[in-house]
Amino acid sequence: MYRYDDIDQAMLTDRAAEFREQCRRRLAGEITEDQFKPIRLMNGLYLQLHAYMLRIAIPYGALNSAKLRKLAWVASTYDRGYGHFTTRTNLQLHWIKLKDAPDILDALAGVGLHAIQTSGNCIRNLTADPHAGATADEADDPRVWAEAIRQWSTFHPEFSFLPRKFKIAVTGATRDRAAIRIYDIGLRLHRAADGELAFEVLAGGGLGRIPFLGPTIRERLPARHLLSYLQAILRVYNRLGRRDNIWKARIKVLVATLGAEEFARQVDEEWEASDKAAVDLPDTELARIRAGFAPVGFETLPPVSAAFETAKLDDRAFARFARHNITAHKQPGYALIDVSLKAIGETPGDCSAEQMEVIANLAERYSLDEARVTYEQNLILPHVKLDDAPAVYRLLADADLATPNIGLISDIIACPGLDYCALANARAIPIAQDIARRFESPELAEKIGELKIKISGCINACGHHHVGHIGILGVDKKGEEFYQLTLGGSGEDDASIGQSLGPALPAERVAPAIDQLVEVYLRERTTGERFIDTYRRAGLAPFKEAVYAEAH
Amino acid sequence: MPKLIRWRGDRAEAVEDPFTSIDDDQVIPQGDVIISLRRFQSEGAFLLGQCRQVGVRLAADETPEALDADLARIAVVALVFPKFRDGRAFSAASILRDRLGYQGEVRAVGDVLLEQAKFMVRCGFDSFEPADGATPGQWTAAAHRFRHVYQRAADGLEPVFVERATGHETPG
Amino acid sequence: MKALTANRLTDGEVVFWKQGQWLDRFADAELFDDEAVAEAAEAHAKTQVTLLVEPYLIDVAEVEGGVAPVSYRERLRALGPTNKPEHGKQAQGGAQIEILAHAHGAASSKGRIDLIKRK
Ligand code: SF4
């Protein structure tokens, strides 16, 4: 993967030095909390319920063993020995001390990690297809472009005080594994009929209080003009986005208000008036970045591995793991292995320092020194030889990282919720734990098949509840935790926003309600239908009836 | 006369402000003045005919394109930050410099804080009325805190992709 | 009844006021019956800017076995995260922690909502 050169590195060191000075001024009383708060937020440092939380950026979810080891070291040295991977592919440490924050940023900078722009109304950490560079259905490697955007958006002088935060997701594949329709800008690389590499550009998606799926504003943007076109979008948004109402400040509201066509027209007008050549990267620079992502170290292997096939026959648990956690690679004889951070009864997305070490070792030894973070709060070892898969599986299993549940009912997204988050209305984690325990049986989970449950502790929707097949939103009813269920959401190719099932339920009713929903599905489904397909065919009524029957 | 921070070359210095900023309900005094866009549209031509320097203050929701035809005669464009979080003036300054080719003074007024110094200088602001009492020394240091820049902007600094191409640094 | 709480500036730890001191345990918090006294303490706390972030008053009520913050959020702050009983103040255990953990009833906490808006 791309390695930061002296310049990228200098940016991180300069930033860490700046923050050290700012912290010093705050601790000495030279600046007030009101002045300091936006500064610390721009360095990813929040004050949560119990302590400070540091949100470390993992640009486009790309990790290697050195980064993972450093994260493990920071988690055990400065925190309580664990971290939480989020739907933004960031890592959050929940127990940080302000006085340690400058040292932490220094340590992270040493391996090319940072907390730049993980908060504040700026262009946030980029997300990308976690299968990038490993999947056959890809027109181009999205990481090349994600890195270009990362550099362009870092300390952008014009776009660091936008109306609201701004999130970009990139994919190069036909299958959307980056949820590009729920972001402020979604980018999909494709090759046009004449061979030109181009982006389909979506703008104005986003969850939160008013969820929208982003419409396409340009079908075919020549890839080399990506940055100038992004500048045009950001400039239109910076100038016209609402600033009087925080709930209407995201670009989705601007796009919806103007209409996608009119918004696109204004962007085009701005783009045509701009000096594109001043913004777009020269080919040499793109080639330099691209070289950083060139595949290295793949061996020529037969597409079928005898060791892998035998292991599946010999070990039913491994066969199950292979069915759910192993995906085909574009390189013959290789596979992507999903590392589940959803062990039954554990906190979704949490990873202990020891587990990070294990994954670092596996990445280094078996995956060409790469690991990825997915927005579904799991990790991926992207380049594992099929021959090695059984060994990797065993080592993952020893560290409780091999739950065979990717895409299944216990692979639940949950935000930190009221257990940590100062903005929360209700807890999310215990709800996820309850549900996962109820569907602990791998046979049952497999029988149910793909079912995506997503839980947010408040309307900010960090847990993507709107696009869960079953979405769960924590609400505060007179100070008590209640949960609003939605059905039929999806964040991927068949993206849709979920519909409310009915009145909010108290905490102890949520897991039983999921049981009832699943029962209806198992009863109603026809061959091959996933939960969401049955819902789309049969509608809300049978599900609603099952959950609210007693109330009638 | 109140002090102002001016950006000269690559550093900030304190200067006397020759301009008086006039609200819409104030009588216009002698000397150099900065007035609102609305007032400029009604009284600008008259004032410019009086052998004095005239500046225009643009509110955050007013666009510099509105001044296009008169820009050459305007000595100062003062861009208002109603709150430091309101970043519209960064776009306005960039457009003034990069698109409209404005050569006069671009002044940051309102909730102008030290932490924004580097962004402001990069976008082409060259005078500042800091709301937090920042000194020119602090302003210079803040603007130079980073050795490199990732983008081209109105300050004309060489972005990293140019630096890299000219081989100052080893490629990664 | 009220208590005064804040997060400590240097490490973010949840702290409670007791006669001019800031202590880690809710069990040690001074309980104010008199609103005016509570507000005076809060006003003083707001001047301690190099010590604290966002001091605010919380409602406290009698529960079985003792007293506890009325709002669920405040009880969580006084205990720690429910998914990690080994972390936070609850790790110490003891009778006072048990009382908090078993307290019922609820109300929103206004102090924190303030924090959100200013973000
Ligand atoms: S959805 Fe709400 S509760 Fe959950 S992490 Fe985001 S802000 Fe916090």
mmCIF file with all atom_site columns, N, CA, C and O and ligand atoms in Angstrom, chain A residues 415-417 421 423-424 456-458 460-462, ligand 1:
data_model
loop_
_atom_site.group_PDB
_atom_site.id
_atom_site.type_symbol
_atom_site.label_atom_id
_atom_site.label_alt_id
_atom_site.label_comp_id
_atom_site.label_asym_id
_atom_site.label_entity_id
_atom_site.label_seq_id
_atom_site.pdbx_PDB_ins_code
_atom_site.Cartn_x
_atom_site.Cartn_y
_atom_site.Cartn_z
_atom_site.occupancy
_atom_site.B_iso_or_equiv
_atom_site.pdbx_formal_charge
_atom_site.auth_seq_id
_atom_site.auth_comp_id
_atom_site.auth_asym_id
_atom_site.auth_atom_id
_atom_site.pdbx_PDB_model_num
ATOM   1  N  N   . CYS A 1 415 ? -23.366 1.448  17.122 1.00 0.00 ? 415 CYS A N   1
ATOM   2  C  CA  . CYS A 1 415 ? -22.528 2.575  17.517 1.00 0.00 ? 415 CYS A CA  1
ATOM   3  C  C   . CYS A 1 415 ? -22.270 2.476  19.022 1.00 0.00 ? 415 CYS A C   1
ATOM   4  O  O   . CYS A 1 415 ? -22.890 1.668  19.704 1.00 0.00 ? 415 CYS A O   1
ATOM   5  N  N   . PRO A 1 416 ? -21.374 3.283  19.571 1.00 0.00 ? 416 PRO A N   1
ATOM   6  C  CA  . PRO A 1 416 ? -21.101 3.184  21.019 1.00 0.00 ? 416 PRO A CA  1
ATOM   7  C  C   . PRO A 1 416 ? -22.322 3.491  21.898 1.00 0.00 ? 416 PRO A C   1
ATOM   8  O  O   . PRO A 1 416 ? -22.431 2.973  23.012 1.00 0.00 ? 416 PRO A O   1
ATOM   9  N  N   . GLY A 1 417 ? -23.235 4.330  21.383 1.00 0.00 ? 417 GLY A N   1
ATOM   10 C  CA  . GLY A 1 417 ? -24.458 4.605  22.133 1.00 0.00 ? 417 GLY A CA  1
ATOM   11 C  C   . GLY A 1 417 ? -24.195 5.197  23.505 1.00 0.00 ? 417 GLY A C   1
ATOM   12 O  O   . GLY A 1 417 ? -23.101 5.704  23.796 1.00 0.00 ? 417 GLY A O   1
ATOM   13 N  N   . CYS A 1 421 ? -21.214 7.560  24.445 1.00 0.00 ? 421 CYS A N   1
ATOM   14 C  CA  . CYS A 1 421 ? -21.348 8.759  23.615 1.00 0.00 ? 421 CYS A CA  1
ATOM   15 C  C   . CYS A 1 421 ? -22.166 9.844  24.302 1.00 0.00 ? 421 CYS A C   1
ATOM   16 O  O   . CYS A 1 421 ? -23.277 9.586  24.775 1.00 0.00 ? 421 CYS A O   1
ATOM   17 N  N   . LEU A 1 423 ? -23.715 12.181 22.996 1.00 0.00 ? 423 LEU A N   1
ATOM   18 C  CA  . LEU A 1 423 ? -24.894 12.618 22.250 1.00 0.00 ? 423 LEU A CA  1
ATOM   19 C  C   . LEU A 1 423 ? -26.039 11.608 22.314 1.00 0.00 ? 423 LEU A C   1
ATOM   20 O  O   . LEU A 1 423 ? -27.129 11.870 21.833 1.00 0.00 ? 423 LEU A O   1
ATOM   21 N  N   . ALA A 1 424 ? -25.773 10.448 22.887 1.00 0.00 ? 424 ALA A N   1
ATOM   22 C  CA  . ALA A 1 424 ? -26.722 9.337  22.773 1.00 0.00 ? 424 ALA A CA  1
ATOM   23 C  C   . ALA A 1 424 ? -28.014 9.557  23.543 1.00 0.00 ? 424 ALA A C   1
ATOM   24 O  O   . ALA A 1 424 ? -28.059 10.260 24.543 1.00 0.00 ? 424 ALA A O   1
ATOM   25 N  N   . SER A 1 456 ? -28.346 2.409  16.069 1.00 0.00 ? 456 SER A N   1
ATOM   26 C  CA  . SER A 1 456 ? -27.790 3.712  16.453 1.00 0.00 ? 456 SER A CA  1
ATOM   27 C  C   . SER A 1 456 ? -28.379 4.142  17.782 1.00 0.00 ? 456 SER A C   1
ATOM   28 O  O   . SER A 1 456 ? -29.564 3.935  18.032 1.00 0.00 ? 456 SER A O   1
ATOM   29 N  N   . GLY A 1 457 ? -27.545 4.799  18.584 1.00 0.00 ? 457 GLY A N   1
ATOM   30 C  CA  . GLY A 1 457 ? -28.014 5.280  19.878 1.00 0.00 ? 457 GLY A CA  1
ATOM   31 C  C   . GLY A 1 457 ? -28.698 6.630  19.822 1.00 0.00 ? 457 GLY A C   1
ATOM   32 O  O   . GLY A 1 457 ? -29.196 7.127  20.831 1.00 0.00 ? 457 GLY A O   1
ATOM   33 N  N   . CYS A 1 458 ? -28.695 7.260  18.658 1.00 0.00 ? 458 CYS A N   1
ATOM   34 C  CA  . CYS A 1 458 ? -29.463 8.494  18.482 1.00 0.00 ? 458 CYS A CA  1
ATOM   35 C  C   . CYS A 1 458 ? -29.615 8.775  16.997 1.00 0.00 ? 458 CYS A C   1
ATOM   36 O  O   . CYS A 1 458 ? -29.058 8.079  16.157 1.00 0.00 ? 458 CYS A O   1
ATOM   37 N  N   . ASN A 1 460 ? -28.360 10.716 15.028 1.00 0.00 ? 460 ASN A N   1
ATOM   38 C  CA  . ASN A 1 460 ? -27.187 10.975 14.194 1.00 0.00 ? 460 ASN A CA  1
ATOM   39 C  C   . ASN A 1 460 ? -26.820 9.781  13.314 1.00 0.00 ? 460 ASN A C   1
ATOM   40 O  O   . ASN A 1 460 ? -26.081 9.924  12.351 1.00 0.00 ? 460 ASN A O   1
ATOM   41 N  N   . ALA A 1 461 ? -27.306 8.611  13.669 1.00 0.00 ? 461 ALA A N   1
ATOM   42 C  CA  . ALA A 1 461 ? -27.268 7.455  12.762 1.00 0.00 ? 461 ALA A CA  1
ATOM   43 C  C   . ALA A 1 461 ? -25.865 6.948  12.443 1.00 0.00 ? 461 ALA A C   1
ATOM   44 O  O   . ALA A 1 461 ? -25.628 6.424  11.365 1.00 0.00 ? 461 ALA A O   1
ATOM   45 N  N   . CYS A 1 462 ? -24.948 7.078  13.399 1.00 0.00 ? 462 CYS A N   1
ATOM   46 C  CA  . CYS A 1 462 ? -23.615 6.497  13.184 1.00 0.00 ? 462 CYS A CA  1
ATOM   47 C  C   . CYS A 1 462 ? -23.711 4.990  12.968 1.00 0.00 ? 462 CYS A C   1
ATOM   48 O  O   . CYS A 1 462 ? -22.845 4.395  12.344 1.00 0.00 ? 462 CYS A O   1
HETATM 49 S  S1  . SF4 D 2 .   ? -25.509 7.530  16.541 1.00 0.00 ? 1   SF4 D S1  1
HETATM 50 FE FE1 . SF4 D 2 .   ? -25.682 8.968  18.210 1.00 0.00 ? 1   SF4 D FE1 1
HETATM 51 S  S2  . SF4 D 2 .   ? -25.262 7.728  20.015 1.00 0.00 ? 1   SF4 D S2  1
HETATM 52 FE FE2 . SF4 D 2 .   ? -24.461 6.605  18.281 1.00 0.00 ? 1   SF4 D FE2 1
HETATM 53 S  S3  . SF4 D 2 .   ? -22.303 7.252  18.167 1.00 0.00 ? 1   SF4 D S3  1
HETATM 54 FE FE3 . SF4 D 2 .   ? -23.497 8.531  16.772 1.00 0.00 ? 1   SF4 D FE3 1
HETATM 55 S  S4  . SF4 D 2 .   ? -23.926 10.336 17.981 1.00 0.00 ? 1   SF4 D S4  1
HETATM 56 FE FE4 . SF4 D 2 .   ? -23.358 8.742  19.433 1.00 0.00 ? 1   SF4 D FE4 1
#
